[in-house]
mmCIF file of N, CA and C in Angstrom:
data_model
loop_
_atom_site.group_PDB
_atom_site.id
_atom_site.type_symbol
_atom_site.label_atom_id
_atom_site.label_comp_id
_atom_site.label_asym_id
_atom_site.label_seq_id
_atom_site.Cartn_x
_atom_site.Cartn_y
_atom_site.Cartn_z
ATOM 1 N N UNK A 1 28.474 10.235 79.498
ATOM 2 C CA UNK A 1 29.950 10.009 78.659
ATOM 3 C C UNK A 1 29.753 11.008 77.789
ATOM 4 N N UNK A 2 30.562 11.971 77.329
ATOM 5 C CA UNK A 2 30.791 12.420 76.151
ATOM 6 C C UNK A 2 31.811 12.241 75.328
ATOM 7 N N UNK A 3 31.461 12.463 74.338
ATOM 8 C CA UNK A 3 32.535 11.791 72.964
ATOM 9 C C UNK A 3 33.373 13.036 73.130
ATOM 10 N N UNK A 4 34.691 12.655 72.838
ATOM 11 C CA UNK A 4 35.902 13.727 72.516
ATOM 12 C C UNK A 4 36.167 13.778 71.033
ATOM 13 N N UNK A 5 36.441 14.883 70.555
ATOM 14 C CA UNK A 5 36.714 14.899 69.251
ATOM 15 C C UNK A 5 37.773 14.423 68.651
ATOM 16 N N UNK A 6 38.571 14.391 69.565
ATOM 17 C CA UNK A 6 40.021 13.459 68.898
ATOM 18 C C UNK A 6 39.936 12.075 68.757
ATOM 19 N N UNK A 7 38.599 11.338 68.902
ATOM 20 C CA UNK A 7 38.559 10.098 68.590
ATOM 21 C C UNK A 7 38.060 9.851 67.047
ATOM 22 N N UNK A 8 38.593 8.806 66.661
ATOM 23 C CA UNK A 8 38.601 8.491 64.997
ATOM 24 C C UNK A 8 36.986 8.464 64.758
ATOM 25 N N UNK A 9 36.564 9.316 63.948
ATOM 26 C CA UNK A 9 35.098 9.298 63.628
ATOM 27 C C UNK A 9 35.259 9.490 62.008
ATOM 28 N N UNK A 10 34.897 8.180 61.157
ATOM 29 C CA UNK A 10 35.063 8.496 59.674
ATOM 30 C C UNK A 10 33.778 8.278 59.264
ATOM 31 N N UNK A 11 33.450 8.532 57.961
ATOM 32 C CA UNK A 11 32.395 8.609 57.175
ATOM 33 C C UNK A 11 31.671 6.936 57.234
ATOM 34 N N UNK A 12 32.877 6.095 57.115
ATOM 35 C CA UNK A 12 32.172 4.626 57.268
ATOM 36 C C UNK A 12 31.480 4.364 58.736
ATOM 37 N N UNK A 13 32.205 4.828 59.631
ATOM 38 C CA UNK A 13 31.401 4.874 61.186
ATOM 39 C C UNK A 13 30.062 5.550 61.047
ATOM 40 N N UNK A 14 29.997 6.482 60.395
ATOM 41 C CA UNK A 14 28.674 7.087 60.255
ATOM 42 C C UNK A 14 27.683 6.183 59.650
ATOM 43 N N UNK A 15 28.273 5.723 58.499
ATOM 44 C CA UNK A 15 27.064 4.793 57.929
ATOM 45 C C UNK A 15 26.999 3.529 58.534
ATOM 46 N N UNK A 16 27.778 2.882 59.293
ATOM 47 C CA UNK A 16 27.756 1.581 60.372
ATOM 48 C C UNK A 16 26.789 2.341 61.277
ATOM 49 N N UNK A 17 26.846 3.576 61.815
ATOM 50 C CA UNK A 17 25.706 3.737 63.085
ATOM 51 C C UNK A 17 24.460 3.745 62.536
ATOM 52 N N UNK A 18 24.196 4.171 61.125
ATOM 53 C CA UNK A 18 22.784 4.017 60.496
ATOM 54 C C UNK A 18 22.385 2.741 60.365
ATOM 55 N N UNK A 19 23.392 1.806 60.089
ATOM 56 C CA UNK A 19 22.656 0.233 60.009
ATOM 57 C C UNK A 19 22.234 -0.291 61.416
ATOM 58 N N UNK A 20 23.262 0.247 62.586
ATOM 59 C CA UNK A 20 22.772 -0.157 63.975
ATOM 60 C C UNK A 20 21.471 0.378 64.386
ATOM 61 N N UNK A 21 20.945 1.544 63.709
ATOM 62 C CA UNK A 21 19.653 2.104 63.878
ATOM 63 C C UNK A 21 18.389 1.479 63.231
ATOM 64 N N UNK A 22 18.898 0.159 62.419
ATOM 65 C CA UNK A 22 17.576 -0.331 61.691
ATOM 66 C C UNK A 22 16.635 -0.717 62.689
ATOM 67 N N UNK A 23 15.323 -0.727 62.051
ATOM 68 C CA UNK A 23 14.134 -0.587 63.066
ATOM 69 C C UNK A 23 14.059 -2.216 63.900
ATOM 70 N N UNK A 24 14.911 -3.224 63.397
ATOM 71 C CA UNK A 24 15.038 -4.517 64.355
ATOM 72 C C UNK A 24 15.885 -4.348 65.318
ATOM 73 N N UNK A 25 16.644 -3.290 65.641
ATOM 74 C CA UNK A 25 17.770 -2.998 66.678
ATOM 75 C C UNK A 25 17.185 -1.799 67.534
ATOM 76 N N UNK A 26 16.193 -0.896 67.012
ATOM 77 C CA UNK A 26 15.788 0.393 67.737
ATOM 78 C C UNK A 26 15.501 0.104 69.132
ATOM 79 N N UNK A 27 14.584 -0.815 69.284
ATOM 80 C CA UNK A 27 13.901 -1.153 70.462
ATOM 81 C C UNK A 27 15.072 -1.676 71.618
ATOM 82 N N UNK A 28 15.888 -2.744 71.030
ATOM 83 C CA UNK A 28 16.844 -3.036 72.088
ATOM 84 C C UNK A 28 17.819 -1.994 72.312
ATOM 85 N N UNK A 29 18.405 -1.393 71.354
ATOM 86 C CA UNK A 29 19.524 -0.309 71.593
ATOM 87 C C UNK A 29 18.728 0.857 72.527
ATOM 88 N N UNK A 30 17.707 1.161 72.337
ATOM 89 C CA UNK A 30 16.742 2.111 73.292
ATOM 90 C C UNK A 30 16.673 1.577 74.595
ATOM 91 N N UNK A 31 16.181 0.497 74.855
ATOM 92 C CA UNK A 31 16.307 -0.459 76.164
ATOM 93 C C UNK A 31 17.612 -0.301 76.896
ATOM 94 N N UNK A 32 18.524 -0.628 76.304
ATOM 95 C CA UNK A 32 19.936 -0.556 76.544
ATOM 96 C C UNK A 32 20.511 1.002 77.005
ATOM 97 N N UNK A 33 20.023 1.937 76.088
ATOM 98 C CA UNK A 33 20.266 3.132 76.486
ATOM 99 C C UNK A 33 19.570 3.626 77.758
ATOM 100 N N UNK A 34 18.586 3.263 77.790
ATOM 101 C CA UNK A 34 17.676 3.629 79.139
ATOM 102 C C UNK A 34 18.572 3.097 80.415
ATOM 103 N N UNK A 35 18.838 1.814 80.181
ATOM 104 C CA UNK A 35 19.411 1.303 81.466
ATOM 105 C C UNK A 35 20.771 1.852 81.893
ATOM 106 N N UNK A 36 21.288 2.349 81.050
ATOM 107 C CA UNK A 36 22.557 3.029 81.392
ATOM 108 C C UNK A 36 22.724 4.444 81.100
ATOM 109 N N UNK A 37 21.547 5.025 80.911
ATOM 110 C CA UNK A 37 21.287 6.330 80.867
ATOM 111 C C UNK A 37 22.066 7.092 79.521
ATOM 112 N N UNK A 38 21.706 6.727 78.431
ATOM 113 C CA UNK A 38 22.379 6.975 76.980
ATOM 114 C C UNK A 38 21.274 7.179 76.058
ATOM 115 N N UNK A 39 21.155 8.198 75.184
ATOM 116 C CA UNK A 39 20.089 8.131 74.176
ATOM 117 C C UNK A 39 20.880 7.170 72.976
ATOM 118 N N UNK A 40 19.730 6.761 72.189
ATOM 119 C CA UNK A 40 20.052 5.854 71.236
ATOM 120 C C UNK A 40 21.119 6.175 70.371
ATOM 121 N N UNK A 41 21.520 7.228 69.825
ATOM 122 C CA UNK A 41 22.440 7.825 69.254
ATOM 123 C C UNK A 41 23.798 7.560 69.874
ATOM 124 N N UNK A 42 23.958 7.940 71.275
ATOM 125 C CA UNK A 42 24.964 7.575 71.999
ATOM 126 C C UNK A 42 25.476 5.952 72.192
ATOM 127 N N UNK A 43 24.309 5.261 72.165
ATOM 128 C CA UNK A 43 24.329 3.929 72.358
ATOM 129 C C UNK A 43 25.098 3.443 71.046
ATOM 130 N N UNK A 44 24.722 3.734 69.818
ATOM 131 C CA UNK A 44 25.149 3.402 68.604
ATOM 132 C C UNK A 44 26.520 3.955 68.334
ATOM 133 N N UNK A 45 26.890 5.129 68.883
ATOM 134 C CA UNK A 45 28.253 5.656 68.546
ATOM 135 C C UNK A 45 29.228 4.997 69.408
ATOM 136 N N UNK A 46 28.697 4.696 70.700
ATOM 137 C CA UNK A 46 29.767 4.028 71.648
ATOM 138 C C UNK A 46 29.975 2.542 71.568
ATOM 139 N N UNK A 47 28.745 1.767 70.962
ATOM 140 C CA UNK A 47 29.079 0.348 70.362
ATOM 141 C C UNK A 47 30.223 0.451 69.145
ATOM 142 N N UNK A 48 30.012 1.267 68.412
ATOM 143 C CA UNK A 48 30.984 1.271 67.154
ATOM 144 C C UNK A 48 32.079 1.354 67.598
ATOM 145 N N UNK A 49 32.407 2.317 68.548
ATOM 146 C CA UNK A 49 33.722 2.457 69.061
ATOM 147 C C UNK A 49 34.293 1.741 69.862
ATOM 148 N N UNK A 50 33.708 0.834 70.721
ATOM 149 C CA UNK A 50 33.835 -0.223 71.497
ATOM 150 C C UNK A 50 34.391 -1.452 70.307
ATOM 151 N N UNK A 51 33.433 -1.523 69.536
ATOM 152 C CA UNK A 51 33.685 -2.636 68.181
ATOM 153 C C UNK A 51 35.128 -2.506 67.607
ATOM 154 N N UNK A 52 35.441 -1.240 67.408
ATOM 155 C CA UNK A 52 36.643 -0.762 66.675
ATOM 156 C C UNK A 52 37.851 -1.282 67.764
ATOM 157 N N UNK A 53 37.640 -0.626 68.952
ATOM 158 C CA UNK A 53 38.719 -0.889 70.068
ATOM 159 C C UNK A 53 39.003 -2.288 70.330
ATOM 160 N N UNK A 54 37.907 -3.312 70.206
ATOM 161 C CA UNK A 54 38.133 -4.659 70.454
ATOM 162 C C UNK A 54 38.867 -5.271 69.272
ATOM 163 N N UNK A 55 38.640 -4.705 68.053
ATOM 164 C CA UNK A 55 39.274 -5.190 66.859
ATOM 165 C C UNK A 55 41.068 -4.739 67.047
ATOM 166 N N UNK A 56 41.151 -3.645 67.345
ATOM 167 C CA UNK A 56 42.254 -3.083 67.185
ATOM 168 C C UNK A 56 43.005 -3.400 68.448
ATOM 169 N N UNK A 57 42.539 -3.976 69.649
ATOM 170 C CA UNK A 57 43.186 -4.704 70.650
ATOM 171 C C UNK A 57 43.796 -5.940 70.056
ATOM 172 N N UNK A 58 43.163 -6.577 69.406
ATOM 173 C CA UNK A 58 43.217 -7.875 68.796
ATOM 174 C C UNK A 58 43.953 -7.984 67.239
ATOM 175 N N UNK A 59 44.551 -6.761 67.223
ATOM 176 C CA UNK A 59 45.327 -6.502 65.716
ATOM 177 C C UNK A 59 44.423 -7.086 64.649
ATOM 178 N N UNK A 60 43.072 -6.934 64.586
ATOM 179 C CA UNK A 60 42.076 -7.433 63.532
ATOM 180 C C UNK A 60 42.393 -8.616 63.358
ATOM 181 N N UNK A 61 42.654 -9.484 64.105
ATOM 182 C CA UNK A 61 42.966 -11.279 63.834
ATOM 183 C C UNK A 61 41.810 -11.820 64.784
ATOM 184 N N UNK A 62 41.095 -12.912 64.120
ATOM 185 C CA UNK A 62 39.786 -13.476 64.649
ATOM 186 C C UNK A 62 40.964 -14.497 65.793
ATOM 187 N N UNK A 63 40.006 -14.375 66.914
ATOM 188 C CA UNK A 63 40.895 -14.911 68.014
ATOM 189 C C UNK A 63 40.554 -16.660 68.000
ATOM 190 N N UNK A 64 39.757 -17.116 67.056
ATOM 191 C CA UNK A 64 39.378 -18.563 66.920
ATOM 192 C C UNK A 64 40.266 -19.167 65.899
ATOM 193 N N UNK A 65 40.346 -18.728 64.713
ATOM 194 C CA UNK A 65 41.191 -19.103 63.651
ATOM 195 C C UNK A 65 42.343 -18.478 63.046
ATOM 196 N N UNK A 66 42.510 -17.072 63.475
ATOM 197 C CA UNK A 66 43.861 -16.385 63.059
ATOM 198 C C UNK A 66 43.498 -15.587 61.494
ATOM 199 N N UNK A 67 42.316 -15.661 61.053
ATOM 200 C CA UNK A 67 41.950 -15.041 59.864
ATOM 201 C C UNK A 67 41.467 -13.381 60.383
ATOM 202 N N UNK A 68 41.333 -12.689 59.135
ATOM 203 C CA UNK A 68 41.001 -11.294 59.569
ATOM 204 C C UNK A 68 39.843 -11.023 60.230
ATOM 205 N N UNK A 69 39.838 -10.457 61.291
ATOM 206 C CA UNK A 69 38.485 -10.287 62.117
ATOM 207 C C UNK A 69 37.743 -9.206 61.383
ATOM 208 N N UNK A 70 36.455 -9.449 61.280
ATOM 209 C CA UNK A 70 35.624 -8.421 60.615
ATOM 210 C C UNK A 70 34.550 -7.936 61.765
ATOM 211 N N UNK A 71 34.296 -8.613 63.104
ATOM 212 C CA UNK A 71 33.419 -8.282 64.011
ATOM 213 C C UNK A 71 33.770 -8.335 65.326
ATOM 214 N N UNK A 72 33.267 -7.704 66.176
ATOM 215 C CA UNK A 72 33.442 -7.628 67.578
ATOM 216 C C UNK A 72 32.377 -8.281 68.131
ATOM 217 N N UNK A 73 32.776 -9.374 69.194
ATOM 218 C CA UNK A 73 31.429 -10.102 69.549
ATOM 219 C C UNK A 73 31.596 -9.705 71.107
ATOM 220 N N UNK A 74 30.269 -9.789 71.764
ATOM 221 C CA UNK A 74 30.273 -9.510 73.027
ATOM 222 C C UNK A 74 30.221 -10.835 73.769
ATOM 223 N N UNK A 75 31.210 -11.120 74.766
ATOM 224 C CA UNK A 75 31.216 -12.384 75.426
ATOM 225 C C UNK A 75 29.963 -12.785 76.147
ATOM 226 N N UNK A 76 29.795 -11.693 77.107
ATOM 227 C CA UNK A 76 28.602 -11.699 77.660
ATOM 228 C C UNK A 76 27.626 -10.958 77.099
ATOM 229 N N UNK A 77 26.733 -11.469 76.734
ATOM 230 C CA UNK A 77 25.637 -10.898 75.711
ATOM 231 C C UNK A 77 25.037 -9.579 76.536
ATOM 232 N N UNK A 78 24.910 -8.574 75.616
ATOM 233 C CA UNK A 78 24.784 -7.244 76.116
ATOM 234 C C UNK A 78 23.325 -7.064 76.736
ATOM 235 N N UNK A 79 22.403 -7.749 75.989
ATOM 236 C CA UNK A 79 20.893 -7.739 76.489
ATOM 237 C C UNK A 79 21.060 -8.330 77.793
ATOM 238 N N UNK A 80 21.579 -9.170 78.097
ATOM 239 C CA UNK A 80 21.880 -9.791 79.552
ATOM 240 C C UNK A 80 22.334 -9.067 80.705
ATOM 241 N N UNK A 81 23.575 -8.366 80.258
ATOM 242 C CA UNK A 81 24.269 -7.214 81.251
ATOM 243 C C UNK A 81 24.848 -6.164 80.195
ATOM 244 N N UNK A 82 23.725 -5.022 80.282
ATOM 245 C CA UNK A 82 24.076 -3.995 79.509
ATOM 246 C C UNK A 82 25.306 -3.366 80.005
ATOM 247 N N UNK A 83 25.452 -3.124 81.605
ATOM 248 C CA UNK A 83 26.513 -2.524 81.899
ATOM 249 C C UNK A 83 27.596 -3.062 81.551
ATOM 250 N N UNK A 84 28.029 -4.026 80.903
ATOM 251 C CA UNK A 84 29.126 -4.832 80.426
ATOM 252 C C UNK A 84 29.242 -4.356 78.903
ATOM 253 N N UNK A 85 28.362 -3.818 78.098
ATOM 254 C CA UNK A 85 28.477 -3.826 77.016
ATOM 255 C C UNK A 85 29.529 -3.051 76.335
ATOM 256 N N UNK A 86 30.099 -1.953 76.824
ATOM 257 C CA UNK A 86 31.110 -1.338 76.471
ATOM 258 C C UNK A 86 32.442 -1.417 77.078
ATOM 259 N N UNK A 87 32.600 -2.730 77.941
ATOM 260 C CA UNK A 87 33.689 -2.939 78.500
ATOM 261 C C UNK A 87 34.625 -3.635 77.456
ATOM 262 N N UNK A 88 35.585 -3.013 76.934
ATOM 263 C CA UNK A 88 36.371 -3.743 76.231
ATOM 264 C C UNK A 88 36.985 -5.190 76.287
ATOM 265 N N UNK A 89 37.012 -5.671 77.758
ATOM 266 C CA UNK A 89 37.386 -7.209 78.340
ATOM 267 C C UNK A 89 36.173 -7.793 77.851
ATOM 268 N N UNK A 90 34.919 -7.304 77.662
ATOM 269 C CA UNK A 90 33.950 -8.325 77.273
ATOM 270 C C UNK A 90 33.779 -8.467 75.744
ATOM 271 N N UNK A 91 34.678 -8.331 75.080
ATOM 272 C CA UNK A 91 34.628 -8.469 73.705
ATOM 273 C C UNK A 91 35.882 -9.220 73.148
ATOM 274 N N UNK A 92 35.487 -10.010 71.860
ATOM 275 C CA UNK A 92 36.620 -10.808 71.230
ATOM 276 C C UNK A 92 36.178 -10.603 69.960
ATOM 277 N N UNK A 93 37.417 -10.379 68.963
ATOM 278 C CA UNK A 93 37.473 -10.281 67.597
ATOM 279 C C UNK A 93 37.351 -11.504 67.014
ATOM 280 N N UNK A 94 36.366 -11.418 65.940
ATOM 281 C CA UNK A 94 36.105 -12.716 65.262
ATOM 282 C C UNK A 94 35.979 -12.378 63.590
ATOM 283 N N UNK A 95 36.369 -13.532 62.658
ATOM 284 C CA UNK A 95 35.901 -13.371 61.292
ATOM 285 C C UNK A 95 34.474 -13.555 61.589
ATOM 286 N N UNK A 96 33.980 -13.330 60.314
ATOM 287 C CA UNK A 96 32.625 -13.613 59.950
ATOM 288 C C UNK A 96 32.188 -14.998 60.075
ATOM 289 N N UNK A 97 32.886 -16.190 59.663
ATOM 290 C CA UNK A 97 32.639 -17.502 59.842
ATOM 291 C C UNK A 97 32.121 -17.836 61.442
ATOM 292 N N UNK A 98 33.097 -17.264 62.198
ATOM 293 C CA UNK A 98 32.904 -17.470 63.836
ATOM 294 C C UNK A 98 31.877 -16.826 64.450
ATOM 295 N N UNK A 99 31.768 -15.580 64.129
ATOM 296 C CA UNK A 99 30.879 -14.506 64.542
ATOM 297 C C UNK A 99 29.391 -15.112 64.028
ATOM 298 N N UNK A 100 29.219 -15.509 62.885
ATOM 299 C CA UNK A 100 27.868 -16.256 62.673
ATOM 300 C C UNK A 100 27.772 -17.421 63.636
ATOM 301 N N UNK A 101 28.595 -18.284 63.791
ATOM 302 C CA UNK A 101 28.650 -19.459 64.699
ATOM 303 C C UNK A 101 28.021 -19.033 65.902
ATOM 304 N N UNK A 102 28.742 -18.081 66.628
ATOM 305 C CA UNK A 102 28.125 -17.951 67.699
ATOM 306 C C UNK A 102 26.911 -17.381 67.797
ATOM 307 N N UNK A 103 26.471 -16.932 66.868
ATOM 308 C CA UNK A 103 24.695 -16.470 67.020
ATOM 309 C C UNK A 103 23.941 -17.552 66.364
ATOM 310 N N UNK A 104 24.724 -18.603 65.855
ATOM 311 C CA UNK A 104 24.011 -19.814 65.087
ATOM 312 C C UNK A 104 23.224 -19.495 63.742
ATOM 313 N N UNK A 105 24.031 -18.210 63.210
ATOM 314 C CA UNK A 105 23.502 -17.749 61.726
ATOM 315 C C UNK A 105 24.056 -18.555 60.937
ATOM 316 N N UNK A 106 23.424 -18.623 59.598
ATOM 317 C CA UNK A 106 24.077 -19.329 58.715
ATOM 318 C C UNK A 106 25.091 -18.384 57.824
ATOM 319 N N UNK A 107 26.035 -19.075 57.329
ATOM 320 C CA UNK A 107 27.012 -18.235 56.440
ATOM 321 C C UNK A 107 26.575 -17.465 55.369
#
């Protein structure tokens, strides 16, 4: 997969890519990349593009409560099915509250 130049790559996206590469995620994203034949930087870029596409499809609205969505969530977890991690139909837009609930994180 090659990235085209006409895709919207912003400075914010660049900073978000660096967050995805934090040490706690490097091993997971590296393994996912190996399974689908991508480098770590490609995995990071495509996941951010996927996330933006899911939220755009859902008009940046949380699909649980109707508030503004700030996260895209994988319906089928990418660790279990890496081949679905970039499928837009495997995503749902969620606000912070409901995204945290999906992962059983505190608010």
